[in-house]
Amino acid sequence: MKLAVVGATGEVGRMMLKKLEEESIEPDGIDLFSSSRSAGSLMKFTGKSVEVRELREDSLRTYYDYVLFSAGASVSKVFAPIAASYGAVVIDNSSAFRQSEGIPLVVPEINGFLLKDYRGIVANPNCSTIQMVLSLYKIHRKFGLRIVVVSTYQAVSGAGNRGIVELEKQEAGSQDHAVFVRKIHRNVVPVIGDILENSFSVEEMKMVNETRKILGDSKISIWPTTVRVPVMHGHSEAIFCETEKPFDLEDLRVELRASEDVVLTDEKFTPAEIAGSDLVYVSRIRSFDSHRFLLWNVADNIRVGAATNAVRILKMHAGGV
Amino acid sequence: MKLAVVGATGEVGRMMLKKLEEESIEPDGIDLFSSSRSAGSLMKFTGKSVEVRELREDSLRTYYDYVLFSAGASVSKVFAPIAASYGAVVIDNSSAFRQSEGIPLVVPEINGFLLKDYRGIVANPNCSTIQMVLSLYKIHRKFGLRIVVVSTYQAVSGAGNRGIVELEKQEAGSQDHAVFVRKIHRNVVPVIGDILENSFSVEEMKMVNETRKILGDSKISIWPTTVRVPVMHGHSEAIFCETEKPFDLEDLRVELRASEDVVLTDEKFTPAEIAGSDLVYVSRIRSFDSHRFLLWNVADNIRVGAATNAVRILKMHAGGV
């Protein structure tokens, strides 16, 4: 197996390499690419030192089995089609192709069947979407979600290493902010990505459109508020749902216990406790009636919300689904 | 006018005194009470030094025009009825009497008419409730709220000075936590108050029951998730509503602009920006259809959510409504 990782030095890129190691995926060859800024640095992978090379126009004009992208939408737009045209299965962590017709948007536990015999670009969903759909997909299949209201509490690492550095500097007294539209230390910021013409943010519309595409149901009405909080790792979500069919809470628990890579727990309910895990932790399930419920979920945004999902896609595809 | 403040040395008590000064309320006499721990300390009020006295069984067995309580529900339960029986109008910031039949639960802008010719105990609502109802009451009157889903981002000062101190200590490296059920620095904690038998927290049920009582409508279905965040001052709320009657966004803006002590703005949307203000800042109003909308609100929890509301009650009552 010949592999490449584009954006290897970023938060997600580094976690992709770590996750490949954890999954004991040992390719025959691996090429690591970055922007010119990080090129030349050395990264460890399965005990070996690999030099990171600058991504150039011709870098991906060769055969790879898999190319993992995590270098932003503009890089993916240019380079993912090149890699795919040379035969690679591209697993793209950016938003570039998520809404494109014919491009599967995959959370393996939910719609991994799309990977069967597929070649080309596979889109990895947005972090806040992945952990939400992982906690809702079985409930949706059984009871039919009609309305989902979700408020997020998103870690600064979702903005990459520069998000972490900005919070650290502010904790040390800096008043500057550049990554986030307001100071994030001792504050919360309810704007992630640009605000669109419909007054929703880019991050919010990702949750709306990606959830519908992954669950294969365009009728679900989704109402997100995406908020940055001064947490290093781990996104949290307060989720309200209204269902088509009636349920009791034990019905929901049954579906959640049966959901892959989801843990139903009333013990681990804060991001700081679950950072470093590949699971989604669901807690605080409660309701006043038979058609609506609330739950709280937390997951490591860099793992579950990005690198782990990407490597799960690779593994499932490589295994023939 | 003869005044007393019980719990004068706490976060809310101190802000009550400050707010009385800001409103130029100069009583002929003021008595300040606290637990034995803080008794004996001196506090400034309208330029004079006042000694804080320990609250004892007989402290309030005398006539006051107004007694402001902010010393917790157990103190209020014992002492508020005594003060009321000696003729005082008691303005109680605790949860002790909020759900009691016959006790008005007042946000002056909304149901201040209840104060007319009233004597006895008046309950001051919970912080997270006050800022929510202030942004929704006119919309409710015009379009009829059916469902409200609210996720809160609540500052540590909501737990009093000890909440602030706990975050400060953790920022300086402490791993201990006592005020909050988990570490709050670089974390969010979705549990405020005990968890009840119905799996909702005490704080969440306050929002449910108090909102219904203040808006005078027991049919509104309210779905709260209350979450502590590492912010010093200022609560934030992501609010989703479904209405009986259809609206367009401009209709909502008209109601919000007409709402007293509410500012409709897309500039000031984080707690750090608005701490110290007596207004509720509403932003990010958006919708996909004509019966549902989202909005974001921020307000200073110690002012709007406690002391300012209490002093507004006093002022309105003293003015004869």
XYZ file of C-alpha atoms in Angstrom:
642
model
C 0.000 0.000 0.000
C 1.330 3.407 -1.024
C 0.091 6.343 1.019
C 0.343 10.120 1.055
C -0.789 12.639 3.634
C -1.288 16.246 2.537
C -1.198 18.695 5.423
C 0.834 16.265 7.503
C 2.162 18.821 9.976
C -1.244 20.197 11.011
C -3.265 19.102 14.048
C -5.374 16.686 12.018
C -2.507 15.533 9.781
C -0.367 14.571 12.761
C -3.296 12.765 14.337
C -3.919 10.892 11.064
C -0.356 9.531 11.242
C -0.780 8.601 14.888
C -4.098 6.919 14.153
C -2.607 4.949 11.219
C 0.038 3.670 13.651
C -2.582 2.817 16.281
C -4.515 0.850 13.665
C -1.275 -0.933 12.661
C -1.586 0.259 9.097
C 1.951 -0.011 7.769
C 2.120 1.117 4.169
C 5.030 0.096 1.940
C 5.677 3.760 1.375
C 4.354 7.025 2.778
C 4.880 10.539 1.449
C 4.152 13.540 3.622
C 3.343 16.925 2.118
C 2.856 20.382 3.544
C 3.056 23.995 2.529
C 6.511 25.469 1.906
C 6.479 26.856 5.456
C 6.663 23.422 7.121
C 8.534 21.615 4.331
C 11.863 20.092 5.284
C 10.817 19.094 8.790
C 11.115 15.481 9.853
C 8.208 13.443 11.210
C 8.279 10.031 12.860
C 6.058 7.341 11.409
C 6.211 3.692 12.567
C 9.660 4.339 13.983
C 11.089 5.840 10.818
C 11.922 9.445 10.105
C 10.112 10.891 7.101
C 10.964 14.250 5.568
C 7.978 16.471 4.872
C 8.027 17.806 1.329
C 6.441 20.892 -0.131
C 3.249 20.130 -2.059
C 3.894 21.129 -5.675
C 1.902 20.998 -8.863
C 3.389 17.618 -9.837
C 3.670 16.047 -6.341
C 0.578 13.869 -6.718
C 1.002 12.996 -10.390
C 1.880 9.436 -9.494
C -0.020 6.430 -8.173
C -1.032 6.233 -4.513
C -3.500 3.779 -3.062
C -4.741 6.409 -0.607
C -4.138 10.102 -0.212
C -5.388 11.734 2.979
C -5.983 15.484 2.715
C -6.170 17.910 5.612
C -4.813 21.177 4.290
C -7.962 23.205 3.762
C -10.558 23.421 0.999
C -8.512 25.452 -1.460
C -5.652 22.911 -1.482
C -8.102 20.008 -1.804
C -9.939 21.651 -4.689
C -6.756 21.779 -6.757
C -4.903 18.640 -5.694
C -7.549 16.043 -4.761
C -8.814 15.672 -8.356
C -5.210 15.235 -9.554
C -4.532 12.456 -7.034
C -7.850 10.799 -7.879
C -7.138 10.979 -11.616
C -3.895 9.075 -10.994
C -5.873 6.301 -9.350
C -5.837 7.146 -5.665
C -8.735 6.902 -3.304
C -8.664 10.384 -1.794
C -9.991 10.879 1.729
C -10.544 14.584 2.039
C -11.027 16.226 5.417
C -11.889 19.607 3.911
C -15.320 20.944 2.983
C -14.376 21.173 -0.728
C -16.373 18.218 -2.032
C -18.776 17.359 0.790
C -21.836 18.659 -1.016
C -20.737 17.565 -4.502
C -23.096 15.229 -6.327
C -21.586 11.772 -6.604
C -19.011 12.300 -3.860
C -19.788 10.096 -0.872
C -19.746 11.838 2.507
C -18.895 9.011 4.843
C -19.106 8.115 8.501
C -18.177 4.418 8.251
C -20.486 3.273 11.042
C -23.448 4.878 9.253
C -22.958 4.782 5.500
C -19.701 2.882 5.005
C -21.507 0.761 2.388
C -20.921 3.666 -0.019
C -17.238 2.757 -0.053
C -17.837 -0.633 -1.665
C -16.063 -0.758 -5.044
C -15.762 3.044 -4.939
C -12.714 4.875 -6.278
C -12.147 8.605 -6.345
C -12.698 11.312 -3.738
C -14.395 10.449 -0.450
C -15.356 13.398 1.745
C -14.782 13.309 5.500
C -17.518 15.299 7.294
C -17.150 18.271 9.579
C -16.126 17.511 13.181
C -19.321 18.755 14.833
C -21.444 16.814 12.330
C -19.656 13.487 12.841
C -20.179 13.266 16.586
C -23.804 14.354 16.271
C -24.779 11.829 13.587
C -22.938 9.059 15.445
C -25.219 9.615 18.413
C -28.402 9.990 16.342
C -28.290 7.622 13.368
C -29.856 4.584 14.995
C -32.490 6.676 16.709
C -33.270 8.254 13.334
C -33.640 4.866 11.652
C -35.983 3.646 14.351
C -38.026 6.712 15.285
C -37.499 9.185 12.422
C -35.962 12.534 13.333
C -38.084 15.479 12.253
C -36.424 18.361 14.069
C -32.913 18.596 15.518
C -31.823 21.639 17.513
C -28.125 21.571 18.369
C -25.943 24.015 20.299
C -22.225 23.323 20.182
C -19.380 23.995 22.595
C -16.382 23.676 20.258
C -12.734 23.423 21.269
C -10.125 25.830 19.949
C -8.180 22.938 18.389
C -10.950 22.833 15.784
C -9.242 25.878 14.304
C -5.954 23.965 14.204
C -2.788 24.487 16.157
C -3.063 28.250 15.751
C -6.339 28.102 17.714
C -4.566 26.370 20.585
C -1.706 28.877 20.481
C -4.105 31.825 20.495
C -5.856 30.593 23.649
C -2.521 29.848 25.346
C -1.233 33.340 24.583
C -4.423 34.931 25.892
C -4.233 32.844 29.062
C -0.733 34.313 29.488
C -2.103 37.843 29.188
C -2.285 38.675 25.472
C -5.267 40.800 24.431
C -4.789 40.068 20.710
C -7.016 37.845 18.666
C -6.688 36.842 15.031
C -7.897 33.249 14.744
C -11.211 33.890 16.497
C -13.382 36.960 15.905
C -13.267 37.806 19.589
C -10.982 36.994 22.503
C -11.673 33.363 23.436
C -10.028 33.198 26.888
C -12.735 33.618 29.556
C -15.250 34.086 26.758
C -17.451 32.173 24.317
C -17.824 33.169 20.655
C -21.018 32.233 18.792
C -19.579 32.669 15.315
C -17.567 29.923 13.572
C -16.787 30.615 9.930
C -18.299 33.472 7.981
C -21.913 34.524 8.446
C -23.861 33.739 5.280
C -26.661 35.703 3.659
C -29.282 33.654 5.535
C -27.616 34.726 8.830
C -26.445 31.201 9.617
C -22.689 30.651 9.854
C -20.696 28.446 7.496
C -20.184 25.971 10.357
C -23.915 25.875 11.058
C -24.826 25.212 7.420
C -22.257 22.400 7.348
C -24.173 20.735 10.160
C -27.469 21.190 8.328
C -26.383 19.960 4.911
C -23.930 17.265 5.969
C -26.317 15.677 8.458
C -29.004 15.391 5.784
C -26.579 13.905 3.264
C -25.071 11.367 5.696
C -28.443 10.250 7.044
C -29.840 10.282 3.504
C -32.893 12.301 4.505
C -33.369 15.825 3.204
C -36.521 16.390 5.241
C -34.859 16.599 8.669
C -35.136 20.173 9.940
C -31.845 21.091 11.627
C -31.311 24.198 13.747
C -27.682 24.678 14.844
C -25.893 27.296 16.901
C -22.141 26.723 16.706
C -20.075 28.290 19.464
C -16.368 28.354 20.218
C -15.433 27.869 23.890
C -12.093 28.052 25.729
C -11.483 24.298 25.703
C -8.361 22.784 24.121
C -9.651 19.414 22.918
C -13.142 17.950 22.707
C -16.351 19.311 21.257
C -19.601 19.143 23.241
C -23.141 19.323 21.908
C -26.516 19.931 23.528
C -28.991 18.217 21.226
C -32.797 18.379 21.167
C -34.770 16.099 18.828
C -38.367 15.688 17.825
C -39.268 12.338 16.305
C -41.927 11.053 13.939
C -42.717 7.985 16.055
C -43.208 7.830 19.824
C -40.533 6.359 22.086
C -39.763 5.949 25.729
C -36.318 6.709 27.126
C -35.392 3.050 27.379
C -36.001 2.723 23.624
C -33.460 5.457 23.030
C -30.968 3.827 25.369
C -31.297 0.567 23.458
C -30.461 2.316 20.176
C -27.550 4.203 21.706
C -26.074 1.088 23.290
C -26.286 -0.580 19.876
C -24.594 2.362 18.123
C -21.046 1.645 17.048
C -18.304 3.737 18.675
C -20.815 5.382 20.989
C -20.770 5.013 24.772
C -23.847 5.731 26.820
C -22.636 7.007 30.179
C -23.556 9.390 32.935
C -19.978 9.473 34.196
C -17.915 11.002 31.409
C -19.670 14.140 30.296
C -17.022 16.832 29.891
C -14.562 17.333 27.025
C -11.528 17.383 29.318
C -12.351 13.836 30.484
C -12.670 12.270 27.055
C -9.926 13.990 25.047
C -7.746 11.295 23.479
C -10.597 8.811 23.004
C -12.031 7.527 19.717
C -15.554 7.209 21.112
C -18.564 9.500 21.343
C -19.796 9.835 24.933
C -23.539 10.377 25.227
C -25.091 11.391 28.540
C -27.954 13.292 30.129
C -30.736 11.706 28.062
C -34.041 13.118 29.250
C -37.513 13.988 28.101
C -40.893 15.393 29.126
C -42.927 13.517 26.527
C -42.878 10.679 23.986
C -41.812 12.578 20.844
C -38.990 14.800 22.048
C -35.775 14.344 23.942
C -32.545 16.034 24.932
C -29.062 14.560 25.108
C -25.508 15.775 25.605
C -22.544 14.424 23.743
C -18.787 14.922 23.876
C -16.065 13.636 21.584
C -12.457 14.368 20.713
C -12.841 16.673 17.720
C -9.424 15.931 16.204
C -9.895 12.172 16.545
C -13.593 11.278 16.205
C -14.330 14.497 14.339
C -11.506 14.200 11.806
C -8.499 11.825 11.874
C -10.161 8.728 13.311
C -13.062 8.981 10.883
C -10.645 9.420 7.951
C -8.573 6.390 8.956
C -11.731 4.356 9.555
C -12.747 5.195 5.975
C -9.350 4.052 4.724
C -9.475 0.863 6.728
C -12.999 -0.025 5.684
C -12.249 0.690 2.032
C -8.994 -1.261 2.142
C -10.828 -4.162 3.766
C -13.279 -4.278 0.854
C -16.104 -2.983 3.112
C -36.878 54.566 53.562
C -35.332 51.910 55.785
C -33.449 49.160 54.001
C -31.662 45.931 54.822
C -29.526 43.664 52.660
C -29.051 40.067 53.760
C -26.009 38.434 52.177
C -24.432 41.834 51.609
C -20.876 40.551 51.195
C -21.615 38.066 48.394
C -21.263 38.729 44.665
C -24.936 39.600 44.273
C -25.206 41.438 47.597
C -22.311 43.728 46.740
C -23.795 44.384 43.306
C -27.169 45.192 44.902
C -25.491 47.944 46.925
C -23.683 49.247 43.853
C -26.896 49.207 41.853
C -28.799 51.049 44.611
C -26.120 53.739 44.402
C -26.292 53.854 40.616
C -30.057 54.327 40.832
C -29.531 57.094 43.417
C -31.615 55.287 45.983
C -30.499 56.791 49.267
C -32.351 55.222 52.191
C -32.531 56.961 55.546
C -30.951 53.898 57.049
C -29.408 50.713 55.727
C -28.494 47.562 57.651
C -26.177 44.986 56.147
C -26.250 41.367 57.274
C -24.093 38.359 56.556
C -23.131 35.045 58.073
C -20.845 35.123 61.109
C -17.878 34.495 58.796
C -18.110 37.916 57.106
C -19.640 39.819 60.029
C -17.668 42.774 61.324
C -16.323 43.835 57.945
C -16.964 47.350 56.727
C -18.667 48.147 53.410
C -18.979 51.492 51.672
C -22.449 52.701 50.738
C -23.130 56.179 49.366
C -19.822 57.331 50.763
C -20.458 56.043 54.278
C -18.891 53.077 56.006
C -21.386 50.486 57.201
C -20.479 47.599 59.458
C -21.791 44.233 58.354
C -23.574 42.442 61.180
C -24.209 38.793 61.702
C -27.737 37.736 60.802
C -29.351 36.486 64.029
C -32.764 35.203 64.932
C -33.968 38.648 66.016
C -32.124 40.787 63.444
C -35.163 41.328 61.245
C -37.749 41.628 64.010
C -38.147 45.322 63.288
C -39.672 47.419 60.559
C -37.894 47.800 57.213
C -39.466 49.177 54.053
C -37.447 46.771 51.930
C -35.224 43.807 52.705
C -33.132 42.407 49.869
C -32.088 38.770 50.325
C -29.226 37.046 48.559
C -27.905 34.507 51.012
C -29.287 31.250 49.631
C -32.628 29.479 49.894
C -32.189 28.111 53.421
C -31.561 31.579 54.899
C -34.481 33.051 52.967
C -36.837 30.302 54.101
C -36.241 31.172 57.745
C -35.759 34.930 57.663
C -37.822 36.268 54.743
C -41.176 35.443 56.413
C -40.008 37.145 59.619
C -39.067 40.339 57.779
C -42.350 40.258 55.852
C -44.341 39.737 59.036
C -42.792 42.919 60.452
C -44.044 44.829 57.429
C -41.188 44.743 54.956
C -41.456 44.140 51.254
C -38.911 41.348 50.851
C -37.143 40.973 47.519
C -35.692 37.498 47.592
C -33.003 36.441 45.125
C -33.109 32.799 46.236
C -35.224 29.992 44.835
C -37.048 29.525 48.172
C -40.403 31.074 47.237
C -40.322 31.315 43.442
C -42.834 28.535 42.921
C -44.971 29.335 45.960
C -48.604 30.078 45.265
C -49.374 33.735 45.861
C -45.750 34.866 45.718
C -45.143 37.034 42.655
C -42.091 36.091 40.570
C -41.217 39.373 38.958
C -39.262 40.737 36.034
C -40.455 44.356 36.191
C -40.450 44.906 32.415
C -42.767 41.901 31.995
C -45.045 41.529 35.013
C -44.205 44.508 37.214
C -47.963 45.144 37.499
C -48.000 42.382 40.137
C -46.182 44.773 42.480
C -49.085 47.224 42.613
C -50.331 47.485 46.206
C -48.466 44.264 47.024
C -46.736 43.710 50.368
C -44.826 40.627 51.441
C -42.269 38.461 49.705
C -41.446 39.081 46.046
C -39.293 36.449 44.348
C -36.448 37.443 42.025
C -36.072 34.823 39.260
C -33.042 32.738 38.390
C -30.324 34.482 36.353
C -30.621 32.318 33.237
C -34.409 32.699 33.257
C -34.402 36.507 33.502
C -32.292 37.140 30.426
C -34.242 34.572 28.413
C -37.696 35.928 29.220
C -36.525 39.496 28.637
C -35.668 38.557 25.065
C -38.819 36.508 24.483
C -41.756 38.140 26.269
C -42.902 40.454 23.515
C -42.453 37.770 20.879
C -44.533 35.453 23.062
C -47.329 38.000 23.402
C -47.460 38.584 19.668
C -46.762 35.133 18.186
C -47.313 32.659 21.037
C -44.342 30.505 22.010
C -45.101 26.794 21.868
C -41.639 25.266 22.207
C -38.449 26.805 23.572
C -35.145 24.926 23.408
C -32.369 26.704 25.273
C -28.716 25.821 25.788
C -26.841 27.988 28.247
C -23.198 29.023 28.561
C -23.096 30.167 32.196
C -20.317 32.128 33.868
C -18.604 30.857 37.017
C -19.718 33.975 38.933
C -23.179 32.418 38.901
C -21.845 30.197 41.680
C -20.748 33.266 43.615
C -17.290 34.486 44.443
C -16.136 30.948 45.215
C -16.857 30.048 41.567
C -14.587 32.855 40.394
C -11.874 31.824 42.840
C -12.060 28.179 41.734
C -11.518 29.096 38.073
C -8.675 31.482 38.983
C -6.932 28.788 41.010
C -7.305 26.256 38.204
C -5.935 28.759 35.695
C -2.918 29.014 37.984
C -2.432 25.238 37.931
C -4.695 23.758 40.604
C -6.301 20.434 39.726
C -8.797 20.608 42.593
C -12.473 21.291 42.172
C -15.158 21.678 44.820
C -17.619 24.301 43.581
C -18.162 22.629 40.193
C -18.565 18.880 39.711
C -15.653 18.829 37.269
C -12.670 21.050 36.597
C -13.992 24.143 34.800
C -10.750 25.606 33.404
C -10.416 24.561 29.738
C -13.610 22.571 30.149
C -17.405 22.882 30.076
C -19.662 21.204 32.628
C -23.260 20.349 31.658
C -24.536 19.946 35.199
C -25.665 22.923 37.317
C -27.347 21.992 40.582
C -28.355 18.469 41.457
C -29.782 16.079 38.890
C -33.431 15.383 39.697
C -35.390 12.175 39.323
C -36.576 13.212 35.853
C -32.897 13.553 34.809
C -33.166 17.304 34.414
C -30.969 19.433 36.664
C -32.281 21.822 39.301
C -31.089 24.742 37.165
C -32.924 23.379 34.124
C -36.195 22.930 36.006
C -35.887 26.497 37.294
C -35.852 27.676 33.685
C -38.894 25.532 32.867
C -41.051 26.495 35.846
C -40.008 30.108 36.241
C -40.453 30.949 32.560
C -43.990 29.581 32.631
C -44.848 31.487 35.805
C -43.373 34.811 34.614
C -44.987 34.609 31.171
C -48.206 33.367 32.773
C -48.515 30.441 30.377
C -48.179 26.884 31.620
C -48.483 25.413 28.122
C -45.072 26.537 26.815
C -42.893 23.463 26.370
C -39.358 24.355 27.529
C -36.275 22.194 26.911
C -33.162 23.524 28.662
C -29.589 22.315 28.854
C -27.687 24.372 31.413
C -23.919 24.368 31.099
C -21.125 26.024 33.062
C -18.306 27.503 30.980
C -14.955 29.080 31.943
C -16.203 32.664 31.691
C -16.030 35.052 34.676
C -19.050 37.282 34.056
C -21.909 37.048 31.591
C -24.265 34.225 30.714
C -24.965 33.354 27.076
C -27.934 31.448 25.682
C -28.624 29.765 22.356
C -32.403 29.828 22.037
C -34.687 28.057 19.548
C -38.404 28.821 19.487
C -41.433 27.476 17.714
C -44.434 29.799 17.599
C -48.180 29.395 17.278
C -48.545 32.158 14.692
C -46.365 32.756 11.633
C -43.841 35.608 11.549
C -41.093 36.944 9.373
C -37.746 37.978 10.835
C -38.574 41.677 10.607
C -41.613 41.031 12.832
C -39.303 39.577 15.468
C -36.900 42.487 15.162
C -39.785 44.921 15.733
C -40.746 43.124 18.960
C -37.143 42.964 20.173
C -36.506 46.637 19.465
C -39.645 47.423 21.476
C -38.558 45.214 24.404
C -37.454 47.157 27.422
C -33.802 46.776 28.485
C -33.055 44.646 25.416
C -30.638 45.668 22.671
C -30.819 44.075 19.256
C -27.277 44.063 17.885
C -24.977 42.028 15.728
C -21.912 43.710 17.220
C -21.901 42.751 20.899
C -22.378 39.018 21.075
C -19.910 37.677 23.641
C -20.129 37.784 27.440
C -16.721 39.431 27.831
C -17.950 42.432 25.806
C -21.108 43.081 27.771
C -20.071 42.355 31.370
C -20.952 45.391 33.493
C -24.050 46.312 31.481
C -27.688 46.270 32.628
C -29.010 45.270 29.204
C -29.702 41.998 27.420
C -27.898 41.820 24.079
C -29.728 39.809 21.438
C -28.020 38.837 18.204
C -27.875 36.218 15.446
C -31.631 36.072 14.800
C -32.223 33.621 11.962
C -34.745 31.183 10.614
C -35.490 28.683 7.856
C -39.274 29.020 8.026
C -42.149 31.108 9.369
C -42.810 29.303 12.684
C -39.348 28.740 14.117
C -36.322 30.873 14.824
C -32.986 30.912 16.602
C -31.384 33.720 18.545
C -28.374 34.254 20.790
C -28.417 36.391 23.903
C -25.839 37.560 26.414
C -26.270 39.455 29.672
C -24.360 40.181 32.849
C -25.630 37.436 35.160
C -24.897 39.289 38.417
C -26.549 42.486 37.183
C -29.398 41.639 34.769
C -29.733 38.141 36.190
C -29.846 39.159 39.869
C -29.001 42.549 41.411
C -30.349 44.841 38.702
C -33.643 42.963 38.555
C -33.960 43.097 42.356
C -33.315 46.832 42.475
C -35.694 47.403 39.555
C -38.352 45.584 41.596
C -37.642 47.833 44.594
C -37.715 50.970 42.481
C -40.932 50.054 40.713
C -42.642 49.090 43.981
C -41.435 52.235 45.746
C -42.700 54.307 42.821
C -46.176 52.839 43.248
C -45.808 50.888 39.939
